[in-house]
PDB file of C-alpha atoms in Angstrom:
ATOM      1  CA  PHE T 186      12.465 -10.986  -0.878  1.00 53.00           C
ATOM      2  CA  ILE T 187      14.312 -14.310  -0.922  1.00 58.00           C
ATOM      3  CA  ALA T 188      16.098 -13.344  -4.134  1.00 58.00           C
ATOM      4  CA  ALA T 189      17.214 -10.037  -2.585  1.00 56.00           C
ATOM      5  CA  LEU T 190      18.557 -11.807   0.496  1.00 56.00           C
ATOM      6  CA  THR T 191      20.245 -14.484  -1.614  1.00 59.00           C
ATOM      7  CA  CYS T 192      21.822 -12.225  -4.227  1.00 59.00           C
ATOM      8  CA  GLY T 193      22.134  -9.033  -2.207  1.00 55.00           C
ATOM      9  CA  GLY T 194      25.694  -9.675  -1.108  1.00 58.00           C
ATOM     10  CA  PHE T 195      26.883 -10.154  -4.689  1.00 54.00           C
ATOM     11  CA  THR T 196      24.768  -7.789  -6.776  1.00 57.00           C
ATOM     12  CA  GLY T 197      23.140  -5.492  -4.254  1.00 57.00           C
ATOM     13  CA  GLY T 198      19.836  -7.307  -4.781  1.00 58.00           C
ATOM     14  CA  HIS T 199      18.521  -4.763  -7.274  1.00 66.00           C
ATOM     15  CA  PHE T 200      15.393  -6.250  -8.861  1.00 76.00           C
ATOM     16  CA  ASN T 201      13.501  -2.967  -9.107  1.00 88.00           C
ATOM     17  CA  LEU T 202      14.710   0.035 -11.117  1.00 90.00           C
ATOM     18  CA  ALA T 203      13.128   2.387  -8.578  1.00 92.00           C
ATOM     19  CA  VAL T 204      15.236   0.842  -5.796  1.00 89.00           C
ATOM     20  CA  THR T 205      18.354   0.838  -7.980  1.00 88.00           C
ATOM     21  CA  LEU T 206      17.862   4.503  -8.833  1.00 90.00           C
ATOM     22  CA  SER T 207      17.264   5.521  -5.219  1.00 90.00           C
ATOM     23  CA  VAL T 208      20.346   3.648  -3.974  1.00 85.00           C
ATOM     24  CA  TYR T 209      22.420   5.208  -6.775  1.00 86.00           C
ATOM     25  CA  ILE T 210      21.265   8.712  -5.808  1.00 89.00           C
ATOM     26  CA  LYS T 211      21.563   8.282  -2.041  1.00 86.00           C
ATOM     27  CA  GLU T 212      24.680   6.202  -1.613  1.00 79.00           C
ATOM     28  CA  ASN T 213      26.812   6.647  -4.682  1.00 70.00           C
ATOM     29  CA  LYS T 214      29.982   8.635  -4.173  1.00 75.00           C
ATOM     30  CA  HIS T 215      31.289   7.891  -7.671  1.00 74.00           C
ATOM     31  CA  TYR T 216      28.372   9.009  -9.837  1.00 76.00           C
ATOM     32  CA  LYS T 217      30.232   9.203 -13.145  1.00 77.00           C
ATOM     33  CA  GLU T 218      32.060   5.903 -12.777  1.00 77.00           C
ATOM     34  CA  ASN T 219      28.911   4.014 -11.763  1.00 78.00           C
ATOM     35  CA  LEU T 220      26.541   5.634 -14.251  1.00 84.00           C
ATOM     36  CA  ILE T 221      27.113   2.715 -16.635  1.00 84.00           C
ATOM     37  CA  LEU T 222      25.584   0.368 -14.042  1.00 82.00           C
ATOM     38  CA  LEU T 223      22.127   1.974 -14.203  1.00 85.00           C
ATOM     39  CA  PRO T 224      21.354   0.920 -17.800  1.00 89.00           C
ATOM     40  CA  LEU T 225      22.952  -2.488 -17.201  1.00 88.00           C
ATOM     41  CA  TYR T 226      20.769  -3.101 -14.160  1.00 87.00           C
ATOM     42  CA  PHE T 227      17.717  -1.882 -16.085  1.00 91.00           C
ATOM     43  CA  VAL T 228      18.358  -4.231 -19.022  1.00 93.00           C
ATOM     44  CA  ALA T 229      18.895  -7.157 -16.631  1.00 91.00           C
ATOM     45  CA  GLN T 230      15.739  -6.266 -14.691  1.00 91.00           C
ATOM     46  CA  VAL T 231      13.595  -6.025 -17.831  1.00 94.00           C
ATOM     47  CA  PHE T 232      15.043  -9.296 -19.133  1.00 95.00           C
ATOM     48  CA  GLY T 233      14.267 -10.998 -15.809  1.00 92.00           C
ATOM     49  CA  ALA T 234      10.742  -9.575 -15.840  1.00 93.00           C
ATOM     50  CA  PHE T 235      10.156 -10.886 -19.372  1.00 94.00           C
ATOM     51  CA  ILE T 236      11.392 -14.332 -18.325  1.00 95.00           C
ATOM     52  CA  ALA T 237       8.970 -14.205 -15.382  1.00 92.00           C
ATOM     53  CA  GLN T 238       6.132 -13.270 -17.754  1.00 93.00           C
ATOM     54  CA  VAL T 239       6.965 -16.243 -19.965  1.00 94.00           C
ATOM     55  CA  PHE T 240       7.018 -18.617 -16.974  1.00 93.00           C
ATOM     56  CA  SER T 241       3.706 -17.188 -15.761  1.00 91.00           C
ATOM     57  CA  TYR T 242       2.233 -17.778 -19.193  1.00 93.00           C
ATOM     58  CA  LEU T 243       3.535 -21.356 -19.319  1.00 93.00           C
ATOM     59  CA  ILE T 244       2.180 -22.158 -15.860  1.00 94.00           C
ATOM     60  CA  LEU T 245      -1.050 -20.146 -15.799  1.00 92.00           C
ATOM     61  CA  ASP T 246      -1.906 -19.930 -19.512  1.00 86.00           C
ATOM     62  CA  LYS T 247      -3.124 -16.819 -21.280  1.00 85.00           C
ATOM     63  CA  ASN T 248      -6.041 -16.078 -18.945  1.00 84.00           C
ATOM     64  CA  GLY T 249      -3.972 -16.358 -15.759  1.00 85.00           C
ATOM     65  CA  ILE T 250      -1.537 -13.549 -16.594  1.00 86.00           C
ATOM     66  CA  ALA T 251      -2.009 -10.486 -14.402  1.00 85.00           C
ATOM     67  CA  LYS T 252      -2.320  -7.169 -16.172  1.00 86.00           C
ATOM     68  CA  ILE T 253      -0.791  -4.114 -14.549  1.00 88.00           C
ATOM     69  CA  GLN T 254      -3.384  -1.508 -15.380  1.00 86.00           C
ATOM     70  CA  PRO T 255      -5.584   1.134 -13.791  1.00 86.00           C
ATOM     71  CA  ASN T 256      -8.983   0.019 -12.578  1.00 80.00           C
ATOM     72  CA  LEU T 257     -11.216   1.572 -15.194  1.00 70.00           C
ATOM     73  CA  ASP T 258     -14.403  -0.019 -13.854  1.00 72.00           C
ATOM     74  CA  ASN T 259     -14.879   2.062 -10.712  1.00 61.00           C
ATOM     75  CA  MET T 260     -13.232   5.338 -11.668  1.00 64.00           C
ATOM     76  CA  GLN T 261     -11.982   7.078 -14.723  1.00 71.00           C
ATOM     77  CA  TRP T 262      -8.221   6.860 -14.222  1.00 73.00           C
ATOM     78  CA  ASP T 263      -6.082   8.745 -16.656  1.00 81.00           C
ATOM     79  CA  PHE T 264      -2.345   8.979 -17.174  1.00 84.00           C
ATOM     80  CA  GLY T 265      -1.928  11.770 -14.581  1.00 89.00           C
ATOM     81  CA  SER T 266      -3.911  10.031 -11.834  1.00 89.00           C
ATOM     82  CA  THR T 267      -2.040   6.779 -12.370  1.00 91.00           C
ATOM     83  CA  MET T 268       1.344   8.507 -12.341  1.00 93.00           C
ATOM     84  CA  ILE T 269       0.642  10.517  -9.176  1.00 95.00           C
ATOM     85  CA  VAL T 270      -0.569   7.483  -7.219  1.00 94.00           C
ATOM     86  CA  GLU T 271       2.386   5.377  -8.386  1.00 94.00           C
ATOM     87  CA  LEU T 272       4.773   8.258  -7.567  1.00 96.00           C
ATOM     88  CA  LEU T 273       3.418   8.802  -4.035  1.00 96.00           C
ATOM     89  CA  PHE T 274       3.263   5.166  -3.012  1.00 95.00           C
ATOM     90  CA  THR T 275       6.675   4.426  -4.526  1.00 95.00           C
ATOM     91  CA  PHE T 276       8.028   7.432  -2.604  1.00 96.00           C
ATOM     92  CA  PHE T 277       6.736   6.036   0.690  1.00 94.00           C
ATOM     93  CA  PHE T 278       7.841   2.485  -0.114  1.00 93.00           C
ATOM     94  CA  ILE T 279      11.369   3.620  -1.014  1.00 93.00           C
ATOM     95  CA  LEU T 280      11.529   5.688   2.186  1.00 91.00           C
ATOM     96  CA  VAL T 281      10.854   2.492   4.130  1.00 89.00           C
ATOM     97  CA  ILE T 282      13.609   0.709   2.194  1.00 86.00           C
ATOM     98  CA  MET T 283      16.095   3.558   2.666  1.00 85.00           C
ATOM     99  CA  ASN T 284      15.432   3.706   6.388  1.00 81.00           C
ATOM    100  CA  ALA T 285      15.515  -0.069   6.875  1.00 78.00           C
ATOM    101  CA  LYS T 286      18.703  -0.357   4.807  1.00 72.00           C
ATOM    102  CA  SER T 287      20.681   2.425   6.466  1.00 66.00           C
ATOM    103  CA  SER T 288      22.292   1.579   9.782  1.00 58.00           C
ATOM    104  CA  SER T 289      22.291   5.264  10.764  1.00 56.00           C
ATOM    105  CA  LEU T 290      18.554   5.659  10.106  1.00 54.00           C
ATOM    106  CA  SER T 291      17.093   2.280  10.969  1.00 53.00           C
ATOM    107  CA  ILE T 292      15.606   1.481  14.332  1.00 55.00           C
ATOM    108  CA  PHE T 293      16.233  -2.133  13.395  1.00 53.00           C
ATOM    109  CA  HIS T 294      19.713  -3.549  13.736  1.00 60.00           C
ATOM    110  CA  ASN T 295      19.198  -6.946  12.210  1.00 63.00           C
ATOM    111  CA  VAL T 296      18.169  -8.177   8.783  1.00 66.00           C
ATOM    112  CA  VAL T 297      14.964  -9.933   9.833  1.00 68.00           C
ATOM    113  CA  THR T 298      13.250  -6.941  11.439  1.00 73.00           C
ATOM    114  CA  GLY T 299      14.508  -4.579   8.734  1.00 73.00           C
ATOM    115  CA  ALA T 300      13.251  -6.910   6.001  1.00 77.00           C
ATOM    116  CA  THR T 301       9.947  -7.319   7.837  1.00 81.00           C
ATOM    117  CA  SER T 302       9.468  -3.539   7.825  1.00 82.00           C
ATOM    118  CA  VAL T 303      10.078  -3.481   4.061  1.00 83.00           C
ATOM    119  CA  ILE T 304       7.578  -6.316   3.519  1.00 87.00           C
ATOM    120  CA  MET T 305       5.003  -4.504   5.657  1.00 90.00           C
ATOM    121  CA  GLY T 306       5.638  -1.266   3.739  1.00 90.00           C
ATOM    122  CA  LEU T 307       5.146  -3.057   0.437  1.00 90.00           C
ATOM    123  CA  TYR T 308       2.004  -4.775   1.709  1.00 93.00           C
ATOM    124  CA  PHE T 309       0.557  -1.425   2.809  1.00 93.00           C
ATOM    125  CA  ALA T 310       1.416   0.233  -0.513  1.00 92.00           C
ATOM    126  CA  VAL T 311      -0.042  -2.618  -2.572  1.00 91.00           C
ATOM    127  CA  LYS T 312      -3.240  -2.819  -0.502  1.00 93.00           C
ATOM    128  CA  CYS T 313      -3.796   0.929  -0.860  1.00 92.00           C
ATOM    129  CA  CYS T 314      -2.752   1.277  -4.484  1.00 89.00           C
ATOM    130  CA  ALA T 315      -3.592  -1.992  -6.278  1.00 89.00           C
ATOM    131  CA  PRO T 316      -7.360  -1.453  -6.501  1.00 87.00           C
ATOM    132  CA  TYR T 317      -6.736   1.761  -8.421  1.00 87.00           C
ATOM    133  CA  THR T 318      -3.523   1.463 -10.461  1.00 89.00           C
ATOM    134  CA  GLY T 319      -2.463  -2.178 -10.227  1.00 88.00           C
ATOM    135  CA  ALA T 320       0.456  -1.178  -7.942  1.00 89.00           C
ATOM    136  CA  ALA T 321       3.476  -1.568 -10.198  1.00 90.00           C
ATOM    137  CA  PHE T 322       6.126   0.356  -8.177  1.00 91.00           C
ATOM    138  CA  ASN T 323       8.651  -1.271 -10.506  1.00 93.00           C
ATOM    139  CA  PRO T 324       9.264   0.239 -13.956  1.00 94.00           C
ATOM    140  CA  SER T 325      10.940  -2.929 -15.259  1.00 92.00           C
ATOM    141  CA  VAL T 326       8.020  -5.168 -14.337  1.00 92.00           C
ATOM    142  CA  ALA T 327       5.484  -2.681 -15.713  1.00 93.00           C
ATOM    143  CA  LEU T 328       7.364  -2.468 -19.011  1.00 94.00           C
ATOM    144  CA  ALA T 329       7.666  -6.241 -19.342  1.00 93.00           C
ATOM    145  CA  ASN T 330       4.036  -6.805 -18.354  1.00 93.00           C
ATOM    146  CA  ASN T 331       2.566  -4.176 -20.671  1.00 92.00           C
ATOM    147  CA  VAL T 332       4.643  -5.268 -23.667  1.00 94.00           C
ATOM    148  CA  PHE T 333       4.011  -8.977 -23.001  1.00 94.00           C
ATOM    149  CA  ILE T 334       0.253  -8.362 -22.696  1.00 92.00           C
ATOM    150  CA  ALA T 335       0.289  -6.294 -25.897  1.00 92.00           C
ATOM    151  CA  ILE T 336       2.006  -9.146 -27.770  1.00 92.00           C
ATOM    152  CA  LEU T 337       0.019 -11.978 -26.182  1.00 91.00           C
ATOM    153  CA  PHE T 338      -3.436 -10.432 -26.562  1.00 90.00           C
ATOM    154  CA  GLU T 339      -2.591  -8.349 -29.642  1.00 91.00           C
ATOM    155  CA  ASP T 340      -3.907  -5.357 -27.718  1.00 87.00           C
ATOM    156  CA  ASN T 341      -1.775  -2.325 -27.022  1.00 88.00           C
ATOM    157  CA  SER T 342      -4.457  -0.326 -25.167  1.00 85.00           C
ATOM    158  CA  LEU T 343      -2.479  -0.556 -21.900  1.00 84.00           C
ATOM    159  CA  MET T 344       0.631   0.940 -23.478  1.00 89.00           C
ATOM    160  CA  LYS T 345      -0.740   4.464 -23.014  1.00 89.00           C
ATOM    161  CA  TYR T 346      -0.271   4.021 -19.242  1.00 90.00           C
ATOM    162  CA  LEU T 347       3.295   2.732 -19.523  1.00 92.00           C
ATOM    163  CA  PRO T 348       4.915   6.181 -19.140  1.00 93.00           C
ATOM    164  CA  ALA T 349       2.993   6.634 -15.867  1.00 94.00           C
ATOM    165  CA  TYR T 350       4.203   3.252 -14.616  1.00 94.00           C
ATOM    166  CA  PHE T 351       7.755   4.158 -15.590  1.00 94.00           C
ATOM    167  CA  LEU T 352       7.992   7.833 -14.624  1.00 95.00           C
ATOM    168  CA  GLY T 353       5.893   7.645 -11.448  1.00 96.00           C
ATOM    169  CA  PRO T 354       8.087   5.096  -9.643  1.00 96.00           C
ATOM    170  CA  CYS T 355      11.340   6.621 -10.953  1.00 96.00           C
ATOM    171  CA  ILE T 356      10.386  10.129  -9.805  1.00 97.00           C
ATOM    172  CA  GLY T 357       8.992   8.834  -6.494  1.00 97.00           C
ATOM    173  CA  ALA T 358      12.173   6.832  -5.834  1.00 96.00           C
ATOM    174  CA  SER T 359      14.394   9.780  -6.731  1.00 96.00           C
ATOM    175  CA  LEU T 360      12.462  12.091  -4.419  1.00 97.00           C
ATOM    176  CA  ALA T 361      12.677   9.539  -1.601  1.00 96.00           C
ATOM    177  CA  ALA T 362      16.447   9.238  -2.089  1.00 94.00           C
ATOM    178  CA  PHE T 363      16.928  13.012  -2.087  1.00 94.00           C
ATOM    179  CA  PHE T 364      14.643  13.361   0.949  1.00 94.00           C
ATOM    180  CA  THR T 365      16.614  10.719   2.839  1.00 91.00           C
ATOM    181  CA  LYS T 366      19.987  12.114   1.805  1.00 90.00           C
ATOM    182  CA  PHE T 367      19.310  15.822   2.331  1.00 92.00           C
ATOM    183  CA  VAL T 368      16.575  15.922   4.984  1.00 91.00           C
ATOM    184  CA  THR T 369      16.362  12.776   7.115  1.00 87.00           C
ATOM    185  CA  GLU T 370      20.070  12.011   7.508  1.00 84.00           C
ATOM    186  CA  PRO T 371      21.153  15.609   8.324  1.00 86.00           C
ATOM    187  CA  ILE T 372      18.374  15.960  10.918  1.00 83.00           C
ATOM    188  CA  LEU T 373      19.376  12.671  12.520  1.00 77.00           C
ATOM    189  CA  GLU T 374      23.050  13.635  12.491  1.00 78.00           C
ATOM    190  CA  LYS T 375      22.222  16.926  14.232  1.00 82.00           C
ATOM    191  CA  LYS T 376      19.933  15.409  16.880  1.00 77.00           C
ATOM    192  CA  CYS T 377      21.756  12.160  17.583  1.00 73.00           C
ATOM    193  CA  GLY T 378      25.279  12.826  16.457  1.00 64.00           C
ATOM    194  CA  VAL T 379      25.100   9.807  14.132  1.00 54.00           C
TER     195      VAL T 379
END
């Protein structure tokens, strides 16, 4: 949150590929010219996530590193279940971001209340989703975490869930962007003349 507020004016504050993808879909008027930015943001996000994993390891040691993984103790989660839950909760989280970010959609007209709504949306999504999937919502962080865990513990058993942690948030974010762009905004424009 602090990083997004600090760097947002310079870089757009894109620390999550799902957010980057949704903003690209919803707000980009120059798709072809800006297409090069998507892989650049992704590489920077994955690099930053790996650096964060290394710092976590240095501070917390091997046993303190969180593993983004489905909860296999209580239920039998498979690739499909993990992907659907990540997709749905990312969809709702990105809708909150899109609506808080857009002046035409937001009921909030200042940064603090808009940011608070995003924090509350994330809190809700994590509380609902974390006990079951680990609540990644960020493909870059999931990739860095799964690869780092595989290297650190010499165990690649979590890698089979990586496509779910990548595709689920990307599809959910894309759907949220399309929903906002082609459903929410046109309805609001019709009703309110925005």
